[in-house]
Amino acid sequence: MTSPSPRQETHRPEVEALINLWKDRPGNLIMALHEIEKSLGYVPRDISQQLARGLNVPLAQIYEVLTFYNYFRLTPPAKNKIQVCMGTACYIKGSGDILETLKAQLGVQEGEITPDGAFEIENVRCIGCCGLSPVIKVGEKVYGKVKPDDVTAILSNYSA
Amino acid sequence: MQEEWIKVCMSSGGVAAGSEDVMAAVEDELAQRSLAVKALRKMGCIGCCHADPVVEVKPKGGKPTIYERVTPEQAREIVAQHFQGGQALESSTPTDEMFPHQVRIALRNCGIVDPECIDDYIAHDGYSGLRHLLADAGPAGVIEEMRLSGLRGRGGAGFPTWVKWNFANKKQADVKYMICNGDEGDPGAYMDRSIMESDPHGVVEGMILAGFAVGARQGYFYIRAEYPLAIERVQKAIDAARSYGFLGERILGTEFSYDLEIRLGAGAFVCGEETALIASIEGKRGTPRPRPPYPTDCGLWGHPTVINNVETLSNVTAILQRGGAWYGSIGTPESTGTKVFALTGKVKNSGLIEIPMGTTLREIVFDIGGGPISAKPFMAVQTGGPSGGLITKEHLDTPLTYENLQKLGSIMGSGGMIVIDEGDCVVDLAKFYIGFCAEESCGKCAPCRVGGKRMQEILEAISEGRAQMSDLDKLKKLAHAMQKASLCGLGQTAPNPVLSTIRQYAEEYRQHIEDRTCRARRCVALVKYQMELKKQKAAAAPAGAAS
């Protein structure tokens, strides 16, 4: 019996296409990572490895970039990502209280995923809807002028 | 101009407030009544963001009316009344008070043109002078107009735009680049987002003219990944401009060839710093490097590069359409033209406004903004975001210019303007900003990486009642060290909100430290401590003593 070598790496054809698209364009790494993040919601290690080979950059350089920027994540996201805006306008209008209410209702801290995988909470810096502050975003939907009391109703729009 | 139209705000703010449902209701109602209103349009942001979703209607021969906070039901009624009844609804429009003081140049097309339609942009004078500027005026002529305009960079630093272009223009090099900085990371500012979403062609045209002036063949839009609608609309605008011959090889039959591409940011505030932004476009970590050499000498991939911000480029287009002297005649002699502010916080009419330089804060907060939103008195305005400071009520009548703001210990910055009232705590605000900068420090230089963190710890101690008065001196020392020794603008300016609040609200800091009280009741630990103290006092008092 042959055990799979630990260095054996998966090979995804869709990533190959992406590599070919960006291969010869300068400054491609971040753009390629954005495309992966967009389709999968995170950047898995095996894809980073494939990308490293395809673009001919060290894996360390890919991780250097992945861990520097807030936008990229290394683990799968929850089904519904809740972003609480902590921009200044939202903050002074009480987005901190909304964050606390969410944490209490879902029983998780920022960055954690609920046991059923349905929700995770993230605090973000200004999503640029300051006129509607305080704002939270669930998936792609933005809710403006949110009060802590609205949290239950908003969450009920989403399921596990 | 069409005789009658109905427009629904479809900017990010509008969509967030439900304008897609409103749009659907309008379409459905028009169809049901078989009304052929030709100009049912998506529009960008007119700036009344607190009133979203906003609907603007103009019947034949009538005046436009703005309706705020429109529900789908109201939208149906508006359609029925305007286009069949021929009457405006009773709906009042207090947002109207936001407009008389404004002079809209950078925002001239926002809420006016359909951002996804190049023909509409052209119908509003877009790309009108391009051929003349490229063929006749030449780079020198373009730069001369910019000199006359006196325009200074609207991204925050206020460096004269024409000087930057001139440096790059004079530099002998085969390859040069032009970059539009659309990575707006300032918490509390969203003018760049709004301009890119509402008038993308205005920025694309500015990029073409800037690229021509500096001698670039390639330009990049660097846009925050968090702004998907802006990315989509700028991409559409680039594609449309290319298909009309405004981009690509030999633009409009001239010798000038130039193209644009989008690169995405990935959530790093430090990438607003131009050398960090360049590293990010190159696909690396966004860490800054010492200047000089400046990007105009050695920028993207080692080539001369000019970086301008979105609002600056939108102004460029207007200036080159109407002439530098026209723009230079607006505002004050040193700070010409207009500035867009994101007026938010504890103010009634919050949104995007554009005012001539030299307008006073009082006009902005009270006339345009309608004053504080609650019963609590106005306290101050925070300008310049994490790099700025507070302007207190004593200075409400100071004309807003780059110089005056600096004199008051704040900066223009990208234009965030957050109104705070007496329900807000300045220690808490200082802690918020330094926390932001500590988190966003790229970590390359110690003054910023360590200094920010230590300042944050001291402010936390103050807000939790664990500090001594001597800590204030430590805080100031750290602040000055960071200002002097940090590598880039992020670290150099991060202490500003802290120093500004200590200077202007010394008594509040003293109360936090010595009395362990927070006047605004925002510092939770102190509120709890005071309640505990009260309970203990009550318990210690002999029974019946109170009666």
XYZ file of C-alpha atoms in Angstrom:
707
model
C 0.000 0.000 0.000
C 1.315 3.390 -0.854
C 0.419 6.200 1.455
C -0.069 9.538 -0.209
C 3.013 11.639 0.030
C 2.526 14.654 2.267
C 3.883 16.781 -0.554
C 1.272 15.565 -2.970
C -0.834 18.545 -3.846
C -4.263 18.911 -5.293
C -4.669 20.452 -8.670
C -7.780 22.398 -9.518
C -8.461 23.183 -13.162
C -10.339 26.411 -12.354
C -7.237 27.691 -10.570
C -5.148 26.778 -13.581
C -7.380 28.972 -15.753
C -7.024 31.797 -13.290
C -3.259 31.428 -13.261
C -3.148 31.549 -17.038
C -5.266 34.684 -17.029
C -2.981 36.564 -14.649
C 0.360 34.878 -15.227
C 1.990 37.475 -17.428
C 0.411 40.543 -15.929
C 2.466 42.604 -13.516
C 1.216 42.786 -9.937
C -0.928 39.698 -10.356
C -0.715 38.096 -6.931
C -3.287 40.163 -5.046
C -5.698 40.110 -7.977
C -5.449 36.310 -8.238
C -6.054 35.967 -4.503
C -9.108 38.219 -4.798
C -10.580 35.927 -7.433
C -10.036 32.865 -5.263
C -11.495 34.610 -2.239
C -14.476 35.730 -4.301
C -15.345 32.243 -5.521
C -14.608 30.247 -2.351
C -14.961 32.794 0.430
C -11.414 32.048 1.628
C -8.012 31.002 0.332
C -7.307 27.329 1.109
C -3.714 26.202 1.551
C -3.701 23.777 -1.366
C -4.773 26.537 -3.725
C -2.046 28.808 -2.413
C 0.403 26.040 -3.195
C -0.919 25.638 -6.707
C -0.794 29.401 -7.159
C 2.801 29.504 -5.930
C 3.837 26.988 -8.567
C 1.777 28.572 -11.325
C 2.868 32.164 -10.765
C 6.343 31.083 -9.760
C 6.413 32.892 -6.435
C 7.431 31.379 -3.083
C 4.554 30.143 -0.918
C 5.960 32.294 1.871
C 5.385 35.381 -0.246
C 1.764 34.414 -0.784
C 1.259 33.987 2.955
C 3.055 37.238 3.590
C 0.391 38.955 1.520
C -2.543 36.874 2.775
C -1.808 37.619 6.404
C -1.051 41.313 5.894
C -4.346 42.356 4.373
C -7.555 42.263 6.398
C -9.638 41.251 3.426
C -8.223 37.751 2.955
C -9.073 34.808 5.148
C -7.481 31.415 5.552
C -10.463 29.499 6.926
C -13.952 28.926 5.496
C -16.495 31.600 6.406
C -19.817 30.986 8.147
C -22.929 30.821 6.005
C -23.829 34.367 6.987
C -21.104 36.813 7.775
C -22.237 39.713 9.924
C -20.091 42.805 9.682
C -20.584 45.500 12.267
C -19.289 48.836 11.034
C -16.903 50.461 13.484
C -16.277 53.550 11.402
C -16.315 56.754 13.446
C -19.836 57.796 12.513
C -21.234 54.375 13.391
C -19.131 54.124 16.526
C -20.358 57.345 18.089
C -23.914 56.422 17.204
C -23.647 53.204 19.147
C -22.366 50.416 16.921
C -20.498 49.112 19.967
C -23.850 48.328 21.620
C -24.999 46.513 18.499
C -21.853 44.425 18.524
C -22.431 43.500 22.166
C -26.059 42.561 21.476
C -25.037 40.371 18.550
C -22.359 38.663 20.597
C -24.833 37.985 23.384
C -27.564 36.698 21.079
C -25.324 34.438 19.047
C -23.119 33.373 21.938
C -19.877 33.938 20.044
C -17.099 36.479 20.080
C -15.801 38.454 17.120
C -14.076 36.195 14.628
C -15.859 33.062 15.886
C -18.441 30.987 14.052
C -21.628 29.745 15.731
C -21.607 25.949 16.323
C -24.200 25.411 13.565
C -21.998 27.307 11.127
C -24.772 29.826 10.445
C -23.227 33.091 11.651
C -20.003 34.810 12.405
C -19.384 38.323 13.631
C -16.688 40.604 12.381
C -16.079 44.216 13.196
C -15.046 46.232 10.159
C -13.737 49.726 9.570
C -16.152 51.931 7.701
C -18.148 50.463 4.872
C -18.876 53.911 3.536
C -22.582 54.270 4.366
C -22.005 56.870 7.077
C -25.230 58.701 6.287
C -27.138 55.685 7.594
C -25.026 55.055 10.672
C -24.966 52.813 12.606
C -24.759 50.189 9.913
C -24.365 46.432 9.871
C -23.973 44.147 6.889
C -25.202 40.564 6.707
C -23.794 38.870 3.620
C -24.228 41.501 0.929
C -27.227 43.204 2.526
C -26.653 46.434 4.407
C -28.923 47.497 7.268
C -28.851 51.161 8.228
C -29.856 53.070 11.386
C -29.809 49.854 13.370
C -30.773 49.818 17.042
C -29.816 47.002 19.399
C -33.514 46.097 19.562
C -33.547 45.431 15.795
C -30.955 42.679 16.035
C -33.398 39.826 16.711
C -35.564 40.748 13.736
C -32.587 41.057 11.416
C -31.185 37.685 12.471
C -34.559 36.030 11.895
C -34.190 36.761 8.163
C -31.361 34.247 8.019
C -31.177 30.560 8.725
C -28.550 27.945 9.364
C -32.462 67.766 -20.701
C -35.576 65.639 -20.677
C -38.813 67.376 -19.970
C -39.900 64.986 -17.290
C -38.109 62.407 -15.262
C -38.084 60.340 -12.162
C -34.871 59.290 -10.532
C -34.182 56.858 -7.734
C -30.954 56.998 -5.730
C -29.041 53.792 -6.407
C -25.801 54.520 -4.601
C -24.627 52.139 -1.893
C -26.380 54.198 0.752
C -29.624 54.262 -1.209
C -29.535 50.544 -1.895
C -28.810 49.886 1.773
C -31.905 51.867 2.677
C -34.080 49.903 0.264
C -34.038 51.816 -3.016
C -34.130 48.621 -5.094
C -37.653 47.921 -3.831
C -38.598 51.539 -4.462
C -37.266 51.326 -8.010
C -39.247 48.150 -8.634
C -42.435 49.789 -7.319
C -41.925 52.821 -9.569
C -41.360 50.630 -12.618
C -44.410 48.556 -11.821
C -46.650 51.553 -11.200
C -45.553 53.227 -14.426
C -46.290 50.018 -16.326
C -49.677 49.516 -14.690
C -50.742 53.011 -15.577
C -49.224 52.719 -19.036
C -47.291 55.907 -18.364
C -44.446 56.505 -20.709
C -42.035 58.464 -18.574
C -38.941 58.147 -20.683
C -36.454 59.101 -18.105
C -36.887 56.660 -15.274
C -33.339 56.480 -14.134
C -30.917 55.162 -11.652
C -29.070 58.072 -10.183
C -26.048 58.396 -7.987
C -25.888 60.043 -4.623
C -27.119 63.618 -4.322
C -25.700 63.733 -0.842
C -28.801 63.584 1.345
C -27.737 60.238 2.693
C -29.683 60.459 5.952
C -32.874 60.678 3.867
C -32.336 57.581 1.745
C -34.018 56.201 -0.221
C -34.332 59.466 -2.098
C -36.581 59.904 -5.128
C -36.464 62.981 -7.329
C -39.318 63.782 -9.670
C -39.741 66.410 -12.320
C -43.017 66.638 -14.169
C -43.377 68.354 -17.552
C -42.948 72.092 -17.084
C -42.617 71.683 -13.348
C -39.804 71.970 -10.858
C -37.951 68.954 -9.501
C -39.083 67.733 -6.107
C -37.046 65.558 -3.764
C -38.800 63.004 -1.612
C -37.013 61.447 1.290
C -37.262 58.097 3.066
C -39.575 56.828 0.379
C -41.320 53.504 0.859
C -42.441 51.428 -2.140
C -46.062 52.419 -1.362
C -45.205 56.108 -1.320
C -43.280 55.664 -4.528
C -46.445 54.375 -6.241
C -48.383 57.354 -4.930
C -45.699 59.771 -6.122
C -45.888 58.314 -9.620
C -49.674 58.534 -9.660
C -49.785 62.110 -8.409
C -47.009 63.516 -10.528
C -47.605 61.904 -13.823
C -51.368 61.616 -13.798
C -52.585 64.061 -11.217
C -49.876 66.548 -12.101
C -49.448 67.521 -8.494
C -46.711 67.312 -5.950
C -47.471 65.433 -2.779
C -47.634 67.160 0.548
C -44.303 65.578 1.443
C -42.005 68.251 2.763
C -38.402 68.321 1.689
C -36.254 69.585 4.536
C -33.196 68.245 2.713
C -33.555 71.252 0.428
C -31.780 73.267 3.105
C -28.669 71.269 2.376
C -28.202 72.782 -1.076
C -28.161 76.623 -1.058
C -24.720 76.879 0.563
C -23.117 74.319 -1.661
C -21.057 74.741 -4.823
C -20.906 71.380 -6.491
C -17.851 70.858 -8.693
C -16.362 67.485 -7.771
C -19.917 66.295 -7.160
C -21.354 68.167 -10.168
C -22.722 65.040 -11.825
C -23.560 63.026 -8.727
C -27.273 62.418 -8.710
C -27.530 64.075 -12.129
C -26.076 61.674 -14.665
C -26.796 57.992 -14.973
C -23.477 56.508 -13.824
C -23.833 53.526 -16.134
C -24.503 55.486 -19.307
C -21.644 57.170 -21.158
C -24.046 58.966 -23.505
C -25.693 60.631 -20.554
C -22.281 61.760 -19.318
C -21.476 63.131 -22.755
C -24.822 64.929 -22.824
C -23.653 66.690 -19.667
C -20.488 68.024 -21.370
C -18.425 64.952 -20.550
C -15.321 64.351 -22.684
C -16.170 67.637 -24.423
C -12.753 69.265 -24.384
C -10.704 66.103 -24.617
C -9.806 66.331 -28.284
C -8.798 69.987 -28.007
C -6.661 69.395 -24.910
C -4.895 66.381 -26.383
C -4.386 67.854 -29.830
C -3.897 71.590 -29.265
C -3.141 72.465 -25.650
C -0.540 69.744 -25.090
C 0.745 68.599 -21.693
C 2.202 72.043 -20.980
C -1.149 73.703 -21.626
C -2.951 71.238 -19.374
C -0.450 71.741 -16.561
C -0.693 75.529 -16.960
C -4.470 75.399 -16.480
C -3.928 73.305 -13.367
C -1.443 75.872 -12.076
C -3.983 78.638 -12.596
C -6.620 76.625 -10.760
C -4.488 76.296 -7.632
C -5.976 72.857 -6.996
C -4.346 71.001 -4.105
C -4.575 67.261 -3.526
C -7.901 66.395 -1.964
C -6.688 63.119 -0.501
C -5.489 64.917 2.580
C -1.985 66.303 2.246
C -2.965 69.265 0.071
C 0.061 69.213 -2.213
C -0.411 71.385 -5.336
C -1.546 69.072 -8.123
C 0.186 70.919 -10.930
C 3.557 70.771 -9.153
C 3.312 66.998 -8.869
C 2.342 66.675 -12.535
C 5.138 69.007 -13.537
C 7.765 66.939 -11.694
C 6.639 63.803 -13.494
C 6.285 65.573 -16.828
C 9.842 66.927 -16.666
C 11.295 63.559 -15.723
C 12.913 61.843 -18.715
C 11.680 58.249 -18.807
C 10.276 55.789 -21.336
C 7.663 54.442 -18.977
C 5.542 56.470 -16.574
C 2.403 55.587 -14.665
C -0.680 57.334 -13.423
C -2.590 56.005 -10.406
C -5.991 56.934 -9.027
C -6.142 56.312 -5.296
C -9.619 54.972 -4.592
C -8.638 53.062 -1.473
C -10.551 55.318 0.857
C -9.833 53.895 4.282
C -10.624 56.857 6.507
C -13.376 55.817 8.892
C -16.171 58.345 8.497
C -15.398 59.480 4.940
C -17.030 58.143 1.815
C -16.781 60.857 -0.844
C -14.531 58.786 -3.077
C -16.917 55.868 -2.949
C -19.785 58.125 -3.856
C -17.992 59.856 -6.728
C -16.863 56.548 -8.226
C -20.377 55.145 -7.917
C -22.214 58.240 -9.095
C -19.900 59.782 -11.686
C -17.260 57.250 -12.721
C -16.673 58.939 -16.083
C -15.771 62.185 -14.358
C -12.864 60.349 -12.719
C -11.926 58.359 -15.833
C -11.722 61.607 -17.798
C -9.543 63.109 -15.075
C -7.285 60.061 -15.296
C -6.946 60.458 -19.067
C -6.008 64.129 -18.759
C -3.592 63.503 -15.888
C -1.969 60.627 -17.782
C -1.574 62.891 -20.802
C -0.038 65.691 -18.743
C 2.567 63.482 -17.100
C 3.303 61.373 -20.177
C 1.977 58.007 -18.993
C 0.809 55.204 -21.263
C -0.828 53.206 -18.534
C -2.975 54.170 -15.568
C -4.341 52.167 -12.651
C -7.410 52.607 -10.520
C -6.593 51.295 -7.056
C -10.000 50.716 -5.439
C -11.024 49.235 -2.096
C -12.294 45.691 -2.519
C -14.982 46.629 0.016
C -16.570 48.918 -2.601
C -18.024 46.418 -5.112
C -20.454 48.860 -6.726
C -17.716 51.420 -7.294
C -15.518 48.744 -8.868
C -18.333 47.594 -11.145
C -19.194 51.095 -12.323
C -15.607 52.240 -12.855
C -14.974 49.079 -14.902
C -18.075 49.814 -16.987
C -16.917 53.382 -17.488
C -13.430 52.276 -18.586
C -14.910 49.802 -21.074
C -17.329 52.368 -22.461
C -14.627 55.032 -22.766
C -12.424 52.574 -24.624
C -15.207 51.675 -27.052
C -15.724 55.395 -27.761
C -12.031 55.884 -28.514
C -11.271 57.894 -25.360
C -8.851 55.170 -24.249
C -6.532 52.872 -26.148
C -4.214 53.450 -29.086
C -4.028 56.933 -30.598
C -6.855 58.461 -28.623
C -9.208 60.530 -30.810
C -6.692 60.382 -33.643
C -3.904 62.049 -31.642
C -0.436 60.675 -30.913
C -1.489 59.886 -27.354
C -2.049 56.219 -26.437
C -3.159 55.338 -22.946
C -5.205 52.716 -21.143
C -6.660 52.107 -17.701
C -6.982 49.043 -15.488
C -8.369 48.370 -12.032
C -6.348 46.934 -9.169
C -8.053 46.052 -5.913
C -7.038 47.029 -2.426
C -7.409 44.402 0.268
C -8.177 46.205 3.478
C -5.118 48.056 4.742
C -5.419 51.679 5.841
C -1.671 52.175 5.374
C -2.141 51.736 1.612
C -3.385 55.321 1.517
C 0.301 56.184 1.903
C 1.550 56.436 -1.658
C 4.626 54.237 -1.351
C 2.573 51.527 0.390
C -0.109 51.804 -2.274
C 2.509 51.260 -4.952
C 3.832 48.156 -3.168
C 0.281 46.834 -3.034
C -0.287 47.312 -6.776
C 2.971 45.462 -7.329
C 1.343 42.533 -5.515
C 3.264 42.873 -2.258
C 2.533 43.712 1.363
C 1.526 47.349 1.563
C 4.442 48.642 3.580
C 5.721 52.153 2.946
C 9.329 53.055 2.284
C 11.146 56.262 3.181
C 10.849 59.183 0.751
C 12.755 60.527 -1.175
C 12.887 59.222 -3.778
C 9.366 60.384 -4.375
C 7.090 58.352 -6.646
C 7.303 61.080 -9.287
C 10.978 60.055 -9.597
C 10.791 56.377 -8.745
C 7.365 54.839 -8.291
C 5.530 51.816 -9.644
C 8.085 49.176 -10.755
C 10.730 51.878 -10.442
C 9.157 54.247 -12.966
C 7.977 57.830 -12.421
C 4.437 57.672 -11.086
C 1.786 60.210 -10.150
C -0.894 59.333 -7.626
C -3.990 61.469 -7.293
C -7.083 60.809 -5.286
C -10.607 60.366 -6.673
C -11.946 63.757 -5.618
C -8.853 65.504 -7.023
C -9.347 63.826 -10.402
C -13.026 64.674 -10.508
C -12.032 68.318 -9.968
C -9.382 68.047 -12.693
C -12.034 67.200 -15.258
C -14.171 70.178 -14.259
C -11.174 72.516 -14.225
C -10.073 71.535 -17.708
C -13.611 71.923 -18.996
C -14.082 75.383 -17.569
C -10.570 76.730 -17.163
C -8.120 77.057 -14.323
C -8.897 80.720 -13.686
C -12.549 79.915 -13.065
C -11.677 77.358 -10.413
C -9.015 79.603 -8.905
C -11.594 82.344 -8.374
C -13.574 80.122 -5.974
C -12.529 79.718 -2.363
C -9.660 81.633 -0.762
C -6.329 82.665 -2.346
C -4.302 79.830 -0.743
C -7.054 77.236 -0.632
C -8.870 77.561 -3.927
C -11.966 75.791 -5.100
C -14.252 73.564 -3.111
C -13.969 70.629 -0.748
C -16.288 67.683 -0.314
C -17.049 66.675 3.251
C -18.781 63.648 4.642
C -20.847 65.362 7.292
C -21.912 62.694 9.767
C -22.278 61.938 13.426
C -24.710 63.802 15.680
C -26.111 66.094 13.020
C -29.610 66.257 11.567
C -28.825 66.286 7.852
C -25.936 63.961 7.381
C -24.516 63.271 3.970
C -22.053 64.459 1.396
C -21.675 68.176 0.887
C -19.392 70.314 -1.226
C -18.648 73.849 -0.153
C -16.310 76.608 -1.288
C -13.137 76.796 0.774
C -13.497 79.513 3.361
C -16.985 78.487 4.441
C -17.246 78.465 8.219
C -17.940 75.426 10.335
C -21.029 77.139 11.685
C -22.511 77.322 8.197
C -21.699 73.675 7.639
C -22.986 72.264 10.896
C -25.968 74.532 11.469
C -27.095 75.824 8.070
C -26.375 72.807 5.896
C -26.390 70.143 8.571
C -29.408 71.546 10.403
C -27.629 71.462 13.775
C -27.345 68.678 16.345
C -29.662 65.737 15.987
C -30.568 65.366 19.654
C -31.340 67.742 22.486
C -27.731 67.575 23.634
C -25.657 70.687 22.834
C -23.088 70.720 20.057
C -19.603 70.128 21.356
C -17.063 69.884 18.524
C -16.343 68.643 15.041
C -13.720 66.033 14.390
C -12.025 66.594 11.046
C -9.347 64.651 9.222
C -10.232 61.245 10.659
C -7.526 59.338 12.542
C -4.952 61.906 11.393
C -6.930 64.953 12.463
C -8.244 66.641 15.534
C -11.190 68.350 17.161
C -12.454 71.815 16.407
C -14.336 73.157 19.364
C -17.352 75.439 19.415
C -15.207 78.529 20.065
C -13.843 78.117 16.554
C -17.112 77.631 14.743
C -16.624 80.863 12.817
C -13.194 80.089 11.440
C -13.206 79.888 7.647
C -12.249 76.384 6.575
C -8.936 76.338 4.713
C -5.926 74.038 4.801
C -4.003 76.661 6.786
C -6.708 77.494 9.306
C -7.397 73.873 10.143
C -3.713 73.315 10.715
C -3.549 76.345 12.980
C -6.346 74.830 15.044
C -4.402 71.593 15.420
C -6.413 69.577 12.947
C -6.205 68.892 9.223
C -8.435 68.859 6.175
C -7.690 65.198 5.564
C -9.841 63.436 3.066
C -12.877 65.265 4.408
C -14.490 63.289 7.178
C -16.392 65.665 9.426
C -17.937 64.078 12.458
C -20.147 66.173 14.658
C -20.011 65.270 18.331
C -22.280 66.528 21.072
C -22.081 66.530 24.825
C -23.177 62.919 24.880
C -19.764 61.950 23.530
C -16.584 61.467 25.507
C -13.338 62.834 24.096
C -11.197 60.262 25.906
C -13.277 57.511 24.344
C -12.920 59.151 20.923
C -9.133 59.468 21.297
C -8.996 55.811 22.349
C -11.068 54.850 19.311
C -8.749 56.589 16.862
C -5.481 55.424 18.381
C -6.915 51.889 18.511
C -7.636 52.140 14.809
C -4.120 53.316 13.998
C -2.483 50.711 16.245
C -4.450 48.001 14.472
C -3.676 49.388 11.031
C 0.024 50.014 11.613
C 1.959 47.984 9.072
C 4.539 47.172 11.731
C 7.568 48.131 9.717
C 8.830 50.893 11.993
C 8.981 50.700 15.791
C 7.742 54.213 16.645
C 4.403 53.475 15.023
C 4.143 49.776 15.879
C 5.084 50.136 19.546
C 4.118 53.753 20.151
C 0.547 53.327 18.978
C 0.069 50.243 21.112
C 1.467 51.912 24.253
C -0.657 55.002 23.725
C -3.685 52.784 23.357
C -2.874 51.041 26.660
C -2.541 54.323 28.534
C -5.836 55.608 27.136
C -7.492 52.356 28.145
C -6.147 52.801 31.652
C -7.559 56.341 31.737
C -10.975 55.233 30.593
C -10.991 52.439 33.168
C -9.890 54.592 36.103
C -6.466 52.998 36.458
C -4.305 55.954 35.438
C -2.436 58.743 37.188
C -1.904 62.324 36.100
C 1.725 61.507 35.264
C 0.429 59.172 32.547
C -0.673 62.218 30.591
C 2.965 63.292 30.307
C 3.914 59.823 29.130
C 1.153 59.985 26.578
C 2.401 63.313 25.263
C 6.008 62.112 25.122
C 5.000 59.025 23.174
C 2.918 61.140 20.862
C 5.751 63.495 20.046
C 8.175 60.621 19.522
C 5.760 58.967 17.118
C 5.218 62.190 15.203
C 8.941 62.732 14.793
C 10.241 59.235 14.238
C 7.594 57.315 12.310
C 8.391 56.314 8.783
C 5.169 57.369 7.105
C 2.124 59.538 7.445
C 0.111 56.941 9.329
C 2.448 56.951 12.331
C 3.324 60.627 12.059
C -0.290 61.689 12.313
C -1.793 58.942 14.486
C -1.190 60.884 17.739
C -3.041 63.969 16.437
C -6.493 63.152 17.851
C -4.940 62.332 21.227
C -2.913 65.534 21.446
C -5.831 67.569 20.182
C -8.206 66.247 22.840
C -5.650 66.582 25.661
C -4.998 70.186 24.673
C -8.614 71.175 24.345
C -10.297 69.072 26.978
C -7.696 68.890 29.740
C -10.402 69.106 32.380
C -12.149 66.006 31.043
C -8.934 64.047 31.175
C -8.411 65.231 34.763
C -11.938 64.141 35.704
C -11.327 60.698 34.264
C -8.044 60.283 36.099
C -8.555 62.025 39.447
C -12.327 61.918 39.987
C -12.791 58.689 38.069
C -15.889 60.052 36.378
C -16.945 60.211 32.756
C -19.230 63.157 32.126
C -20.716 61.603 29.009
C -21.086 58.207 30.689
C -19.352 56.485 27.781
C -16.506 54.954 29.766
C -18.325 51.943 31.157
C -15.815 51.066 33.886
C -16.072 54.566 35.367
C -19.853 54.561 35.238
C -19.894 51.245 37.107
C -17.378 52.576 39.633
C -19.492 55.653 40.365
C -22.615 53.537 40.807
C -20.786 51.261 43.211
C -19.510 54.262 45.115
C -23.032 55.632 45.428
C -24.308 52.301 46.741
C -21.547 52.125 49.319
C -22.241 55.648 50.484
C -25.939 54.901 50.807
C -25.198 51.756 52.802
C -22.742 53.550 55.061
C -25.199 56.315 55.862
C -27.143 55.610 59.120
C -30.630 54.274 58.516
C -33.238 56.990 58.310
C -30.623 59.704 57.930
C -31.902 60.576 54.485
C -35.436 61.272 55.599
